């Protein structure tokens, strides 16, 4: 259904260099947790219950005992190959819930229903579910396409692969395919055994050939320089047979070819050998830099695709829309340098009075601390120190104690007051 180009992109994705890269990307993306970001600090009971329900839907278990990591791995492989990843959203059996489970769809079986200008039509997708199986390509003439609506699929595409002139993404494997096709078409001796200008010594054996036939054979062999074994059979009562007697075969350095192909695959993805762990580097500083580059080029962009898929799942629930979409689901990962920088920014905001202690704890991801009781009683007055910025709290405590606060001292404090 996606055509020969997509099938060839899948075959390239299944080569060992691309599988190596796929494993590296999947390793970066799996093991994360589903978090919910909300502008409101206080989460209502209805929102909390909805978050728990959506988290259960996203994390699984799904069909065939898949969990979220399995769905991510399947989508990454399809995004690197044909360009799109698809999750089918399965409702409850009685139809009371729009999504209760998901299953990955083979990207080669899904076709976007677009007009010649690229605009989606109704239905937006078709799936030929039996086009590919363990036995290979099916008989397309016997397949009835299944229409799929927007609510039936979560669609992801390879980050940065959008092109204005085509419906489907220009995935790394599509780019590699174009490069290989160009090389195959421009290199004359690509399919030849000998050098282009060489006709090795040999004899032609043909039965009952006249002079005209011999002349024709000579012309054909001259035209087939580089691989005289491929010359077509002319005249005679039997097949002509070329018996080579020497010649120099083209020097094919298999190791160098594989290294070149690996470099091509890495370049298409935008990574280097060190960044996917193929080169050991004892320099810790360089290692941290590589982690950040992988996060910027791979983890972050791919996570945005999955976050958009999670958001699409949320929008299938009426209660989520009725609550005015109170939160957004995120696939949260931990990049060491980014986490340290974020922690430092939050600490500075807290010290400057831009965050309350409760807000500081919640943005750090410490929900248990944020939900703890943060009240203290001084001179008969109860103070909720979790809801007051640091400088306001200092003034409040000083006023209750009957003390005088030095403004400069408040602004210069640098402790974390954990």
mmCIF file of C-alpha atoms in Angstrom:
data_model
loop_
_atom_site.group_PDB
_atom_site.id
_atom_site.type_symbol
_atom_site.label_atom_id
_atom_site.label_comp_id
_atom_site.label_asym_id
_atom_site.label_seq_id
_atom_site.Cartn_x
_atom_site.Cartn_y
_atom_site.Cartn_z
ATOM 1 C CA UNK A 1 0.000 0.000 0.000
ATOM 2 C CA UNK A 2 2.873 2.425 0.650
ATOM 3 C CA UNK A 3 4.689 1.362 -2.495
ATOM 4 C CA UNK A 4 8.102 0.016 -3.355
ATOM 5 C CA UNK A 5 10.080 2.939 -1.903
ATOM 6 C CA UNK A 6 8.658 2.418 1.583
ATOM 7 C CA UNK A 7 9.312 -1.317 1.368
ATOM 8 C CA UNK A 8 12.932 -0.662 0.403
ATOM 9 C CA UNK A 9 13.243 1.819 3.282
ATOM 10 C CA UNK A 10 12.024 -0.926 5.625
ATOM 11 C CA UNK A 11 14.662 -3.286 4.212
ATOM 12 C CA UNK A 12 17.363 -0.675 4.837
ATOM 13 C CA UNK A 13 16.119 -0.219 8.387
ATOM 14 C CA UNK A 14 16.568 -3.952 8.911
ATOM 15 C CA UNK A 15 20.266 -3.873 7.980
ATOM 16 C CA UNK A 16 22.691 -4.256 10.868
ATOM 17 C CA UNK A 17 23.905 -0.606 10.935
ATOM 18 C CA UNK A 18 20.362 0.771 11.116
ATOM 19 C CA UNK A 19 19.300 -1.861 13.644
ATOM 20 C CA UNK A 20 22.291 -0.794 15.739
ATOM 21 C CA UNK A 21 21.160 2.826 15.540
ATOM 22 C CA UNK A 22 17.549 1.824 16.233
ATOM 23 C CA UNK A 23 18.638 -0.003 19.371
ATOM 24 C CA UNK A 24 20.562 3.056 20.539
ATOM 25 C CA UNK A 25 17.574 5.362 20.038
ATOM 26 C CA UNK A 26 15.145 2.934 21.673
ATOM 27 C CA UNK A 27 17.502 2.671 24.639
ATOM 28 C CA UNK A 28 17.356 6.455 25.004
ATOM 29 C CA UNK A 29 13.555 6.531 24.892
ATOM 30 C CA UNK A 30 12.506 3.551 26.979
ATOM 31 C CA UNK A 31 12.351 3.563 30.740
ATOM 32 C CA UNK A 32 10.780 7.021 30.939
ATOM 33 C CA UNK A 33 7.695 7.794 32.962
ATOM 34 C CA UNK A 34 4.392 9.389 31.993
ATOM 35 C CA UNK A 35 3.988 12.700 33.829
ATOM 36 C CA UNK A 36 1.272 15.338 33.658
ATOM 37 C CA UNK A 37 1.980 19.058 33.471
ATOM 38 C CA UNK A 38 -0.656 21.497 34.639
ATOM 39 C CA UNK A 39 -0.734 25.265 35.039
ATOM 40 C CA UNK A 40 -2.792 24.896 38.203
ATOM 41 C CA UNK A 41 -0.866 23.991 41.313
ATOM 42 C CA UNK A 42 -3.910 22.377 42.914
ATOM 43 C CA UNK A 43 -5.183 19.233 41.200
ATOM 44 C CA UNK A 44 -8.858 18.443 41.707
ATOM 45 C CA UNK A 45 -10.082 14.958 42.523
ATOM 46 C CA UNK A 46 -11.629 14.646 39.052
ATOM 47 C CA UNK A 47 -8.347 15.605 37.387
ATOM 48 C CA UNK A 48 -6.364 13.209 39.567
ATOM 49 C CA UNK A 49 -8.723 10.339 38.748
ATOM 50 C CA UNK A 50 -8.532 11.164 35.031
ATOM 51 C CA UNK A 51 -4.730 11.274 35.175
ATOM 52 C CA UNK A 52 -4.641 7.830 36.764
ATOM 53 C CA UNK A 53 -7.004 6.444 34.114
ATOM 54 C CA UNK A 54 -5.035 7.907 31.203
ATOM 55 C CA UNK A 55 -1.745 6.752 32.700
ATOM 56 C CA UNK A 56 -3.137 3.211 32.869
ATOM 57 C CA UNK A 57 -4.244 3.426 29.231
ATOM 58 C CA UNK A 58 -0.857 4.679 28.026
ATOM 59 C CA UNK A 59 1.392 2.399 30.059
ATOM 60 C CA UNK A 60 -0.638 -0.756 29.414
ATOM 61 C CA UNK A 61 -0.483 -3.682 29.348
ATOM 62 C CA UNK A 62 -1.663 -3.712 25.743
ATOM 63 C CA UNK A 63 -2.420 -6.448 23.235
ATOM 64 C CA UNK A 64 0.119 -9.285 23.010
ATOM 65 C CA UNK A 65 1.330 -8.264 26.477
ATOM 66 C CA UNK A 66 3.026 -5.159 25.079
ATOM 67 C CA UNK A 67 3.879 -2.335 27.426
ATOM 68 C CA UNK A 68 4.665 1.286 26.590
ATOM 69 C CA UNK A 69 8.331 0.512 25.915
ATOM 70 C CA UNK A 70 7.296 -2.098 23.332
ATOM 71 C CA UNK A 71 5.038 0.394 21.555
ATOM 72 C CA UNK A 72 7.828 2.976 21.550
ATOM 73 C CA UNK A 73 10.314 0.476 20.094
ATOM 74 C CA UNK A 74 7.924 -0.456 17.270
ATOM 75 C CA UNK A 75 7.174 3.195 16.471
ATOM 76 C CA UNK A 76 10.867 4.169 16.419
ATOM 77 C CA UNK A 77 11.693 1.391 13.929
ATOM 78 C CA UNK A 78 8.841 2.470 11.644
ATOM 79 C CA UNK A 79 9.742 6.161 11.891
ATOM 80 C CA UNK A 80 13.339 5.399 10.914
ATOM 81 C CA UNK A 81 12.184 3.170 8.036
ATOM 82 C CA UNK A 82 8.985 4.103 6.158
ATOM 83 C CA UNK A 83 8.812 7.373 8.118
ATOM 84 C CA UNK A 84 5.575 7.082 10.120
ATOM 85 C CA UNK A 85 4.699 5.178 13.265
ATOM 86 C CA UNK A 86 1.104 4.187 14.032
ATOM 87 C CA UNK A 87 -0.709 3.070 17.178
ATOM 88 C CA UNK A 88 -4.278 1.869 16.775
ATOM 89 C CA UNK A 89 -6.494 3.076 19.634
ATOM 90 C CA UNK A 90 -8.831 0.322 20.786
ATOM 91 C CA UNK A 91 -12.069 1.221 22.637
ATOM 92 C CA UNK A 92 -13.742 -0.844 25.320
ATOM 93 C CA UNK A 93 -15.908 -3.720 24.156
ATOM 94 C CA UNK A 94 -19.134 -1.988 25.186
ATOM 95 C CA UNK A 95 -18.015 1.354 23.743
ATOM 96 C CA UNK A 96 -18.182 3.166 27.076
ATOM 97 C CA UNK A 97 -14.502 4.176 26.933
ATOM 98 C CA UNK A 98 -12.868 5.561 23.767
ATOM 99 C CA UNK A 99 -9.443 4.018 24.456
ATOM 100 C CA UNK A 100 -8.516 1.142 26.752
ATOM 101 C CA UNK A 101 -5.582 -0.381 24.867
ATOM 102 C CA UNK A 102 -3.284 0.148 21.894
ATOM 103 C CA UNK A 103 -1.560 -1.969 19.273
ATOM 104 C CA UNK A 104 1.187 -0.945 16.816
ATOM 105 C CA UNK A 105 0.266 -1.117 13.131
ATOM 106 C CA UNK A 106 2.715 -2.019 10.384
ATOM 107 C CA UNK A 107 3.539 1.281 8.685
ATOM 108 C CA UNK A 108 3.690 -0.425 5.279
ATOM 109 C CA UNK A 109 -0.006 -1.337 5.512
ATOM 110 C CA UNK A 110 -1.289 2.194 6.236
ATOM 111 C CA UNK A 111 -1.863 4.716 3.474
ATOM 112 C CA UNK A 112 -2.812 8.366 3.922
ATOM 113 C CA UNK A 113 -5.908 9.302 1.944
ATOM 114 C CA UNK A 114 -4.917 12.681 0.497
ATOM 115 C CA UNK A 115 -5.829 14.583 -2.636
ATOM 116 C CA UNK A 116 -3.270 15.746 -5.164
ATOM 117 C CA UNK A 117 -2.577 18.858 -3.083
ATOM 118 C CA UNK A 118 -1.753 16.804 -0.008
ATOM 119 C CA UNK A 119 -4.896 17.669 1.950
ATOM 120 C CA UNK A 120 -6.482 14.779 3.877
ATOM 121 C CA UNK A 121 -9.817 13.418 2.727
ATOM 122 C CA UNK A 122 -12.492 11.371 4.452
ATOM 123 C CA UNK A 123 -11.510 8.881 5.753
ATOM 124 C CA UNK A 124 -7.981 10.191 6.399
ATOM 125 C CA UNK A 125 -6.387 6.718 6.449
ATOM 126 C CA UNK A 126 -6.778 3.280 4.918
ATOM 127 C CA UNK A 127 -5.173 0.075 6.125
ATOM 128 C CA UNK A 128 -4.593 -3.055 4.055
ATOM 129 C CA UNK A 129 -4.205 -5.236 7.107
ATOM 130 C CA UNK A 130 -3.353 -8.451 5.214
ATOM 131 C CA UNK A 131 -0.915 -6.949 2.727
ATOM 132 C CA UNK A 132 2.091 -8.216 4.677
ATOM 133 C CA UNK A 133 2.423 -11.305 6.799
ATOM 134 C CA UNK A 134 5.030 -13.770 7.966
ATOM 135 C CA UNK A 135 4.810 -15.381 4.528
ATOM 136 C CA UNK A 136 5.726 -12.153 2.728
ATOM 137 C CA UNK A 137 3.698 -9.846 0.503
ATOM 138 C CA UNK A 138 0.069 -10.833 0.175
ATOM 139 C CA UNK A 139 -2.118 -10.852 -2.902
ATOM 140 C CA UNK A 140 -3.195 -7.227 -3.010
ATOM 141 C CA UNK A 141 -6.101 -7.910 -5.358
ATOM 142 C CA UNK A 142 -7.874 -9.926 -2.654
ATOM 143 C CA UNK A 143 -7.538 -7.298 0.096
ATOM 144 C CA UNK A 144 -10.309 -4.907 1.105
ATOM 145 C CA UNK A 145 -8.854 -1.734 2.680
ATOM 146 C CA UNK A 146 -10.136 -0.787 6.129
ATOM 147 C CA UNK A 147 -11.024 2.917 6.543
ATOM 148 C CA UNK A 148 -9.609 4.540 9.678
ATOM 149 C CA UNK A 149 -10.575 7.863 11.232
ATOM 150 C CA UNK A 150 -8.451 10.290 13.236
ATOM 151 C CA UNK A 151 -9.812 8.857 16.450
ATOM 152 C CA UNK A 152 -8.665 5.373 15.459
ATOM 153 C CA UNK A 153 -4.950 6.122 15.171
ATOM 154 C CA UNK A 154 -2.153 7.961 16.917
ATOM 155 C CA UNK A 155 0.199 8.986 14.105
ATOM 156 C CA UNK A 156 3.874 9.846 14.613
ATOM 157 C CA UNK A 157 6.530 10.782 12.071
ATOM 158 C CA UNK A 158 10.305 10.987 12.117
ATOM 159 C CA UNK A 159 11.308 14.357 13.643
ATOM 160 C CA UNK A 160 12.449 16.916 11.103
ATOM 161 C CA UNK A 161 11.427 14.782 8.121
ATOM 162 C CA UNK A 162 8.460 16.863 6.935
ATOM 163 C CA UNK A 163 8.677 17.962 3.310
ATOM 164 C CA UNK A 164 6.276 20.353 1.616
ATOM 165 C CA UNK A 165 6.275 18.413 -1.646
ATOM 166 C CA UNK A 166 5.201 15.003 -0.327
ATOM 167 C CA UNK A 167 2.683 13.504 2.087
ATOM 168 C CA UNK A 168 5.009 11.063 3.826
ATOM 169 C CA UNK A 169 8.136 12.011 5.809
ATOM 170 C CA UNK A 170 11.620 11.861 4.321
ATOM 171 C CA UNK A 171 12.972 9.412 6.877
ATOM 172 C CA UNK A 172 16.697 8.588 7.243
ATOM 173 C CA UNK A 173 16.224 5.252 5.467
ATOM 174 C CA UNK A 174 14.434 7.023 2.617
ATOM 175 C CA UNK A 175 17.427 9.366 2.297
ATOM 176 C CA UNK A 176 19.849 6.423 2.385
ATOM 177 C CA UNK A 177 17.783 4.667 -0.275
ATOM 178 C CA UNK A 178 18.004 7.701 -2.570
ATOM 179 C CA UNK A 179 21.783 7.781 -2.084
ATOM 180 C CA UNK A 180 22.158 4.090 -2.907
ATOM 181 C CA UNK A 181 19.946 4.419 -5.993
ATOM 182 C CA UNK A 182 22.069 7.347 -7.192
ATOM 183 C CA UNK A 183 25.266 5.358 -6.717
ATOM 184 C CA UNK A 184 23.815 2.300 -8.445
ATOM 185 C CA UNK A 185 22.708 4.349 -11.447
ATOM 186 C CA UNK A 186 25.909 6.382 -11.794
ATOM 187 C CA UNK A 187 28.526 3.666 -11.233
ATOM 188 C CA UNK A 188 28.970 1.720 -14.474
ATOM 189 C CA UNK A 189 30.864 -1.237 -13.053
ATOM 190 C CA UNK A 190 28.503 -1.637 -10.086
ATOM 191 C CA UNK A 191 27.115 -4.902 -11.481
ATOM 192 C CA UNK A 192 30.244 -6.073 -13.278
ATOM 193 C CA UNK A 193 32.851 -8.624 -12.387
ATOM 194 C CA UNK A 194 35.935 -7.257 -14.206
ATOM 195 C CA UNK A 195 37.243 -3.736 -14.694
ATOM 196 C CA UNK A 196 35.242 -1.722 -17.226
ATOM 197 C CA UNK A 197 38.023 -1.598 -19.848
ATOM 198 C CA UNK A 198 39.151 -5.206 -19.521
ATOM 199 C CA UNK A 199 38.244 -8.248 -21.597
ATOM 200 C CA UNK A 200 40.186 -11.119 -20.032
ATOM 201 C CA UNK A 201 41.695 -13.906 -22.084
ATOM 202 C CA UNK A 202 39.329 -16.761 -22.801
ATOM 203 C CA UNK A 203 37.683 -18.893 -25.422
ATOM 204 C CA UNK A 204 34.151 -19.104 -26.756
ATOM 205 C CA UNK A 205 32.666 -22.538 -27.177
ATOM 206 C CA UNK A 206 29.702 -22.671 -29.557
ATOM 207 C CA UNK A 207 28.500 -25.531 -31.732
ATOM 208 C CA UNK A 208 27.934 -25.307 -35.514
ATOM 209 C CA UNK A 209 28.517 -21.549 -35.816
ATOM 210 C CA UNK A 210 29.224 -19.932 -39.190
ATOM 211 C CA UNK A 211 31.432 -16.897 -39.861
ATOM 212 C CA UNK A 212 28.550 -14.463 -39.465
ATOM 213 C CA UNK A 213 27.688 -15.924 -36.086
ATOM 214 C CA UNK A 214 31.308 -15.683 -34.922
ATOM 215 C CA UNK A 215 31.441 -12.012 -35.971
ATOM 216 C CA UNK A 216 28.241 -11.282 -34.076
ATOM 217 C CA UNK A 217 29.636 -13.006 -31.002
ATOM 218 C CA UNK A 218 32.815 -10.943 -31.145
ATOM 219 C CA UNK A 219 30.811 -7.722 -31.330
ATOM 220 C CA UNK A 220 28.607 -8.736 -28.421
ATOM 221 C CA UNK A 221 31.588 -9.664 -26.263
ATOM 222 C CA UNK A 222 33.258 -6.335 -26.997
ATOM 223 C CA UNK A 223 30.055 -4.581 -25.925
ATOM 224 C CA UNK A 224 29.925 -6.652 -22.734
ATOM 225 C CA UNK A 225 33.399 -5.642 -21.538
ATOM 226 C CA UNK A 226 33.640 -6.020 -17.806
ATOM 227 C CA UNK A 227 31.446 -9.112 -17.611
ATOM 228 C CA UNK A 228 31.565 -11.214 -20.798
ATOM 229 C CA UNK A 229 29.680 -13.966 -19.029
ATOM 230 C CA UNK A 230 26.537 -11.864 -19.347
ATOM 231 C CA UNK A 231 26.630 -11.757 -23.157
ATOM 232 C CA UNK A 232 23.467 -12.986 -24.795
ATOM 233 C CA UNK A 233 23.493 -16.246 -26.734
ATOM 234 C CA UNK A 234 23.602 -15.859 -30.518
ATOM 235 C CA UNK A 235 23.275 -18.541 -33.205
ATOM 236 C CA UNK A 236 24.547 -22.083 -33.032
ATOM 237 C CA UNK A 237 22.716 -25.199 -32.016
ATOM 238 C CA UNK A 238 23.533 -24.887 -28.329
ATOM 239 C CA UNK A 239 24.256 -22.272 -25.738
ATOM 240 C CA UNK A 240 27.544 -20.429 -26.070
ATOM 241 C CA UNK A 241 29.777 -20.768 -23.029
ATOM 242 C CA UNK A 242 32.507 -18.363 -21.961
ATOM 243 C CA UNK A 243 35.539 -19.995 -20.367
ATOM 244 C CA UNK A 244 37.726 -17.317 -18.780
ATOM 245 C CA UNK A 245 41.440 -17.867 -18.677
ATOM 246 C CA UNK A 246 42.739 -15.138 -16.388
ATOM 247 C CA UNK A 247 41.680 -11.564 -15.763
ATOM 248 C CA UNK A 248 41.659 -9.428 -12.639
ATOM 249 C CA UNK A 249 38.496 -9.252 -10.559
ATOM 250 C CA UNK A 250 37.526 -5.888 -9.064
ATOM 251 C CA UNK A 251 39.017 -5.445 -5.595
ATOM 252 C CA UNK A 252 36.012 -5.356 -3.278
ATOM 253 C CA UNK A 253 36.964 -4.354 0.271
ATOM 254 C CA UNK A 254 33.968 -5.656 2.204
ATOM 255 C CA UNK A 255 35.080 -4.194 5.545
ATOM 256 C CA UNK A 256 35.550 -0.713 4.087
ATOM 257 C CA UNK A 257 32.171 -0.937 2.360
ATOM 258 C CA UNK A 258 30.453 -1.790 5.639
ATOM 259 C CA UNK A 259 32.236 1.030 7.470
ATOM 260 C CA UNK A 260 31.186 3.453 4.747
ATOM 261 C CA UNK A 261 27.575 2.275 4.972
ATOM 262 C CA UNK A 262 27.616 2.652 8.759
ATOM 263 C CA UNK A 263 28.921 6.211 8.410
ATOM 264 C CA UNK A 264 26.169 6.915 5.873
ATOM 265 C CA UNK A 265 23.501 5.615 8.273
ATOM 266 C CA UNK A 266 24.893 7.633 11.182
ATOM 267 C CA UNK A 267 25.017 10.779 9.052
ATOM 268 C CA UNK A 268 21.386 10.311 8.008
ATOM 269 C CA UNK A 269 20.336 10.184 11.666
ATOM 270 C CA UNK A 270 22.709 12.989 12.688
ATOM 271 C CA UNK A 271 24.784 11.018 15.193
ATOM 272 C CA UNK A 272 28.409 9.959 15.528
ATOM 273 C CA UNK A 273 29.970 6.695 16.634
ATOM 274 C CA UNK A 274 30.811 8.057 20.068
ATOM 275 C CA UNK A 275 27.263 9.263 20.645
ATOM 276 C CA UNK A 276 25.769 5.790 20.236
ATOM 277 C CA UNK A 277 28.429 4.135 22.375
ATOM 278 C CA UNK A 278 30.637 2.630 19.632
ATOM 279 C CA UNK A 279 33.731 4.498 20.834
ATOM 280 C CA UNK A 280 34.811 4.376 24.451
ATOM 281 C CA UNK A 281 35.893 7.770 25.753
ATOM 282 C CA UNK A 282 37.605 8.014 29.110
ATOM 283 C CA UNK A 283 37.079 11.771 29.191
ATOM 284 C CA UNK A 284 34.085 12.299 31.446
ATOM 285 C CA UNK A 285 33.453 15.810 30.147
ATOM 286 C CA UNK A 286 33.211 14.555 26.576
ATOM 287 C CA UNK A 287 30.854 11.802 27.688
ATOM 288 C CA UNK A 288 28.469 14.318 29.232
ATOM 289 C CA UNK A 289 28.589 16.403 26.077
ATOM 290 C CA UNK A 290 27.694 13.377 23.972
ATOM 291 C CA UNK A 291 24.765 12.594 26.261
ATOM 292 C CA UNK A 292 23.434 16.118 25.807
ATOM 293 C CA UNK A 293 23.810 15.931 22.023
ATOM 294 C CA UNK A 294 21.941 12.632 21.916
ATOM 295 C CA UNK A 295 19.214 14.150 24.082
ATOM 296 C CA UNK A 296 18.942 17.198 21.806
ATOM 297 C CA UNK A 297 19.028 15.297 18.505
ATOM 298 C CA UNK A 298 17.212 12.104 19.450
ATOM 299 C CA UNK A 299 15.528 11.866 22.837
ATOM 300 C CA UNK A 300 13.945 15.314 22.848
ATOM 301 C CA UNK A 301 12.552 15.323 19.261
ATOM 302 C CA UNK A 302 11.263 11.747 19.517
ATOM 303 C CA UNK A 303 9.719 12.487 22.915
ATOM 304 C CA UNK A 304 7.763 15.360 21.316
ATOM 305 C CA UNK A 305 6.232 12.905 18.845
ATOM 306 C CA UNK A 306 5.174 10.580 21.650
ATOM 307 C CA UNK A 307 3.887 13.512 23.728
ATOM 308 C CA UNK A 308 1.702 14.534 20.783
ATOM 309 C CA UNK A 309 0.418 10.949 20.561
ATOM 310 C CA UNK A 310 -0.388 10.976 24.293
ATOM 311 C CA UNK A 311 -2.209 14.287 23.878
ATOM 312 C CA UNK A 312 -4.230 12.783 21.013
ATOM 313 C CA UNK A 313 -5.216 9.909 23.304
ATOM 314 C CA UNK A 314 -6.350 12.340 26.011
ATOM 315 C CA UNK A 315 -8.509 14.249 23.534
ATOM 316 C CA UNK A 316 -10.543 11.113 22.826
ATOM 317 C CA UNK A 317 -11.999 11.326 26.363
ATOM 318 C CA UNK A 318 -15.004 13.646 26.648
ATOM 319 C CA UNK A 319 -14.316 14.399 30.307
ATOM 320 C CA UNK A 320 -10.842 15.657 29.394
ATOM 321 C CA UNK A 321 -12.330 18.151 26.942
ATOM 322 C CA UNK A 322 -15.148 19.067 29.339
ATOM 323 C CA UNK A 323 -12.540 19.975 31.966
ATOM 324 C CA UNK A 324 -10.944 22.278 29.368
ATOM 325 C CA UNK A 325 -7.898 20.018 28.936
ATOM 326 C CA UNK A 326 -6.501 20.715 32.414
ATOM 327 C CA UNK A 327 -3.137 18.985 31.885
ATOM 328 C CA UNK A 328 -0.802 17.691 29.209
ATOM 329 C CA UNK A 329 0.853 14.251 29.346
ATOM 330 C CA UNK A 330 4.605 14.121 28.887
ATOM 331 C CA UNK A 331 7.168 11.377 28.507
ATOM 332 C CA UNK A 332 9.715 12.458 31.083
ATOM 333 C CA UNK A 333 13.392 11.543 30.832
ATOM 334 C CA UNK A 334 16.468 12.486 32.776
ATOM 335 C CA UNK A 335 19.308 14.202 30.927
ATOM 336 C CA UNK A 336 22.049 14.806 33.533
ATOM 337 C CA UNK A 337 23.194 18.239 32.379
ATOM 338 C CA UNK A 338 19.680 19.471 31.672
ATOM 339 C CA UNK A 339 18.480 18.232 35.050
ATOM 340 C CA UNK A 340 21.306 19.993 36.874
ATOM 341 C CA UNK A 341 20.680 23.229 34.988
ATOM 342 C CA UNK A 342 16.943 23.002 35.655
ATOM 343 C CA UNK A 343 17.546 22.325 39.348
ATOM 344 C CA UNK A 344 19.805 25.370 39.543
ATOM 345 C CA UNK A 345 17.188 27.575 37.848
ATOM 346 C CA UNK A 346 14.476 26.399 40.238
ATOM 347 C CA UNK A 347 16.720 27.000 43.243
ATOM 348 C CA UNK A 348 17.509 30.526 42.068
ATOM 349 C CA UNK A 349 13.808 31.242 41.527
ATOM 350 C CA UNK A 350 13.017 29.942 45.005
ATOM 351 C CA UNK A 351 15.754 32.045 46.618
ATOM 352 C CA UNK A 352 14.572 35.135 44.720
ATOM 353 C CA UNK A 353 11.001 34.665 45.925
ATOM 354 C CA UNK A 354 9.606 33.639 42.559
ATOM 355 C CA UNK A 355 8.381 30.273 43.866
ATOM 356 C CA UNK A 356 6.778 29.131 47.076
ATOM 357 C CA UNK A 357 8.230 26.113 48.847
ATOM 358 C CA UNK A 358 5.313 23.982 47.643
ATOM 359 C CA UNK A 359 5.737 25.134 44.033
ATOM 360 C CA UNK A 360 9.469 24.481 44.258
ATOM 361 C CA UNK A 361 8.921 20.921 45.465
ATOM 362 C CA UNK A 362 6.272 20.201 42.825
ATOM 363 C CA UNK A 363 8.387 21.501 39.937
ATOM 364 C CA UNK A 364 11.284 19.389 41.133
ATOM 365 C CA UNK A 365 8.981 16.393 40.804
ATOM 366 C CA UNK A 366 8.708 15.719 44.546
ATOM 367 C CA UNK A 367 4.935 15.359 44.783
ATOM 368 C CA UNK A 368 5.058 13.731 48.228
ATOM 369 C CA UNK A 369 6.859 16.722 49.713
ATOM 370 C CA UNK A 370 4.549 19.142 47.899
ATOM 371 C CA UNK A 371 1.491 17.433 49.414
ATOM 372 C CA UNK A 372 2.911 17.372 52.955
ATOM 373 C CA UNK A 373 1.540 19.602 55.677
ATOM 374 C CA UNK A 374 3.647 22.784 55.737
ATOM 375 C CA UNK A 375 2.152 24.642 58.672
ATOM 376 C CA UNK A 376 3.793 25.859 61.857
ATOM 377 C CA UNK A 377 2.250 27.541 64.898
ATOM 378 C CA UNK A 378 4.104 30.515 66.402
ATOM 379 C CA UNK A 379 2.708 32.592 69.258
ATOM 380 C CA UNK A 380 -0.727 31.112 68.691
ATOM 381 C CA UNK A 381 -0.794 31.915 64.956
ATOM 382 C CA UNK A 382 -0.730 29.155 62.329
ATOM 383 C CA UNK A 383 1.448 29.937 59.324
ATOM 384 C CA UNK A 384 1.365 27.911 56.104
ATOM 385 C CA UNK A 385 4.975 28.376 55.053
ATOM 386 C CA UNK A 386 4.494 26.204 51.961
ATOM 387 C CA UNK A 387 2.298 28.787 50.232
ATOM 388 C CA UNK A 388 4.467 31.855 50.862
ATOM 389 C CA UNK A 389 7.490 33.017 48.844
ATOM 390 C CA UNK A 390 10.742 33.033 50.776
ATOM 391 C CA UNK A 391 11.020 36.776 51.430
ATOM 392 C CA UNK A 392 7.339 37.084 52.340
ATOM 393 C CA UNK A 393 7.728 34.172 54.746
ATOM 394 C CA UNK A 394 10.717 35.864 56.403
ATOM 395 C CA UNK A 395 8.688 39.029 56.980
ATOM 396 C CA UNK A 396 5.719 37.024 58.221
ATOM 397 C CA UNK A 397 7.781 35.044 60.723
ATOM 398 C CA UNK A 398 9.567 38.167 61.927
ATOM 399 C CA UNK A 399 6.270 39.977 62.436
ATOM 400 C CA UNK A 400 4.844 37.114 64.457
ATOM 401 C CA UNK A 401 7.966 36.947 66.599
ATOM 402 C CA UNK A 402 8.126 40.711 66.990
ATOM 403 C CA UNK A 403 11.489 40.926 65.228
ATOM 404 C CA UNK A 404 12.810 43.357 62.623
ATOM 405 C CA UNK A 405 13.968 41.966 59.287
ATOM 406 C CA UNK A 406 16.909 43.490 57.441
ATOM 407 C CA UNK A 407 15.895 43.746 53.766
ATOM 408 C CA UNK A 408 19.473 43.224 52.564
ATOM 409 C CA UNK A 409 19.831 40.067 54.645
ATOM 410 C CA UNK A 410 16.681 38.605 53.128
ATOM 411 C CA UNK A 411 17.823 39.277 49.575
ATOM 412 C CA UNK A 412 21.347 37.910 50.110
ATOM 413 C CA UNK A 413 20.460 34.570 51.667
ATOM 414 C CA UNK A 414 21.756 31.656 49.613
ATOM 415 C CA UNK A 415 20.762 28.569 51.607
ATOM 416 C CA UNK A 416 18.253 26.106 50.262
ATOM 417 C CA UNK A 417 16.242 25.815 53.502
ATOM 418 C CA UNK A 418 15.446 22.187 52.753
#
